[in-house]
Amino acid sequence: MKSTFSILFYIDRSKTSERNECIIRCRITCNGASASFSTGLHTSPVDWQAKKGRIKVVANRANAVNLQLNSIEDRLHALYELTLREENYITAEYLKEQYQHQNKPPRHS
């Protein structure tokens, strides 16, 4: 079964910090359904390039944040491929849950 898959990074302009920064969110779309989550990264709306889904390179911290966004994207693609191969079925919500579960620090008792 062929499935469609895309990843989009965008900023949530509805909530800005005291430093006038917006949170960067990630939207996963799979077979027409989407799920989104916060990346935990921030940027100024002025520095955000919506078409690229990245921060302008001239901005402070741009390289570090863009590398983190690339890493998120790479890990999501790998997780998508792995899940599709092993389970032959995938949803955006399931992929989001798997990704977030992967990124939780281990709990020590």
XYZ file of C-alpha atoms in Angstrom:
109
model
C 0.000 0.000 0.000
C 1.365 3.374 -1.035
C 1.173 6.092 1.585
C 1.838 9.807 1.487
C 4.090 11.430 4.056
C 5.335 14.958 4.688
C 6.918 17.007 7.442
C 6.412 20.740 7.889
C 8.039 23.026 10.431
C 6.156 26.206 11.277
C 6.031 28.805 14.012
C 3.111 29.303 16.373
C 2.541 33.038 16.189
C -0.370 32.870 18.647
C 1.998 32.525 21.606
C 5.095 34.684 21.853
C 7.571 34.811 24.707
C 8.740 37.939 26.533
C 11.665 37.983 24.087
C 9.167 38.096 21.179
C 10.002 34.542 20.109
C 7.608 31.921 18.797
C 7.779 28.191 19.367
C 8.695 26.082 16.324
C 6.204 23.265 15.764
C 6.373 20.196 13.548
C 3.394 18.899 11.559
C 3.473 15.347 10.266
C 0.996 14.527 7.506
C 0.410 10.927 6.588
C -2.298 9.780 4.157
C -4.157 13.088 4.538
C -4.274 13.078 8.358
C -1.965 15.273 10.394
C -0.517 15.471 13.880
C 1.656 18.229 15.310
C 3.946 18.743 18.264
C 6.267 21.354 19.714
C 9.944 20.948 18.864
C 10.926 22.825 22.011
C 12.835 25.290 19.822
C 12.115 29.022 19.478
C 12.801 31.791 16.984
C 11.881 35.360 16.249
C 9.101 35.636 13.619
C 11.367 38.043 11.697
C 14.037 35.336 11.319
C 11.657 32.554 10.233
C 11.569 31.453 6.571
C 8.184 29.782 6.143
C 8.897 28.414 2.646
C 12.043 26.654 3.840
C 10.780 25.822 7.312
C 14.071 27.041 8.742
C 15.628 30.110 10.366
C 17.507 32.630 8.212
C 21.185 31.761 8.318
C 22.139 35.320 9.314
C 20.138 35.013 12.540
C 21.752 34.328 15.898
C 21.730 30.588 16.767
C 20.369 29.805 13.275
C 22.856 27.057 12.460
C 22.325 25.254 15.767
C 18.519 25.400 15.522
C 18.473 24.453 11.831
C 20.711 21.456 12.576
C 18.264 20.361 15.282
C 15.350 20.718 12.832
C 17.289 18.640 10.271
C 17.866 16.005 12.936
C 14.158 15.876 13.833
C 13.272 15.547 10.155
C 15.853 12.781 9.588
C 14.670 10.825 12.629
C 11.017 11.129 11.565
C 11.839 9.895 8.055
C 13.787 6.936 9.458
C 10.983 6.110 11.895
C 8.424 6.347 9.070
C 10.409 3.950 6.873
C 11.000 1.513 9.730
C 7.362 1.522 10.865
C 6.039 1.125 7.338
C 8.417 -1.781 6.692
C 7.687 -3.558 9.991
C 3.984 -2.864 10.431
C 2.852 -2.067 6.874
C 0.490 0.564 8.289
C 1.074 4.029 9.684
C -0.785 7.128 10.852
C 0.512 10.612 11.603
C -0.597 10.332 15.238
C 1.153 6.969 15.669
C 4.363 8.353 14.158
C 4.205 11.384 16.464
C 3.729 9.156 19.516
C 6.616 6.897 18.498
C 8.892 9.894 17.931
C 8.013 11.498 21.257
C 8.433 8.187 23.082
C 11.901 7.813 21.511
C 12.934 11.259 22.741
C 11.877 10.923 26.370
C 14.822 10.727 28.729
C 14.943 7.406 30.587
C 13.363 7.577 34.034
C 15.546 6.511 36.908
C 13.949 4.937 39.967
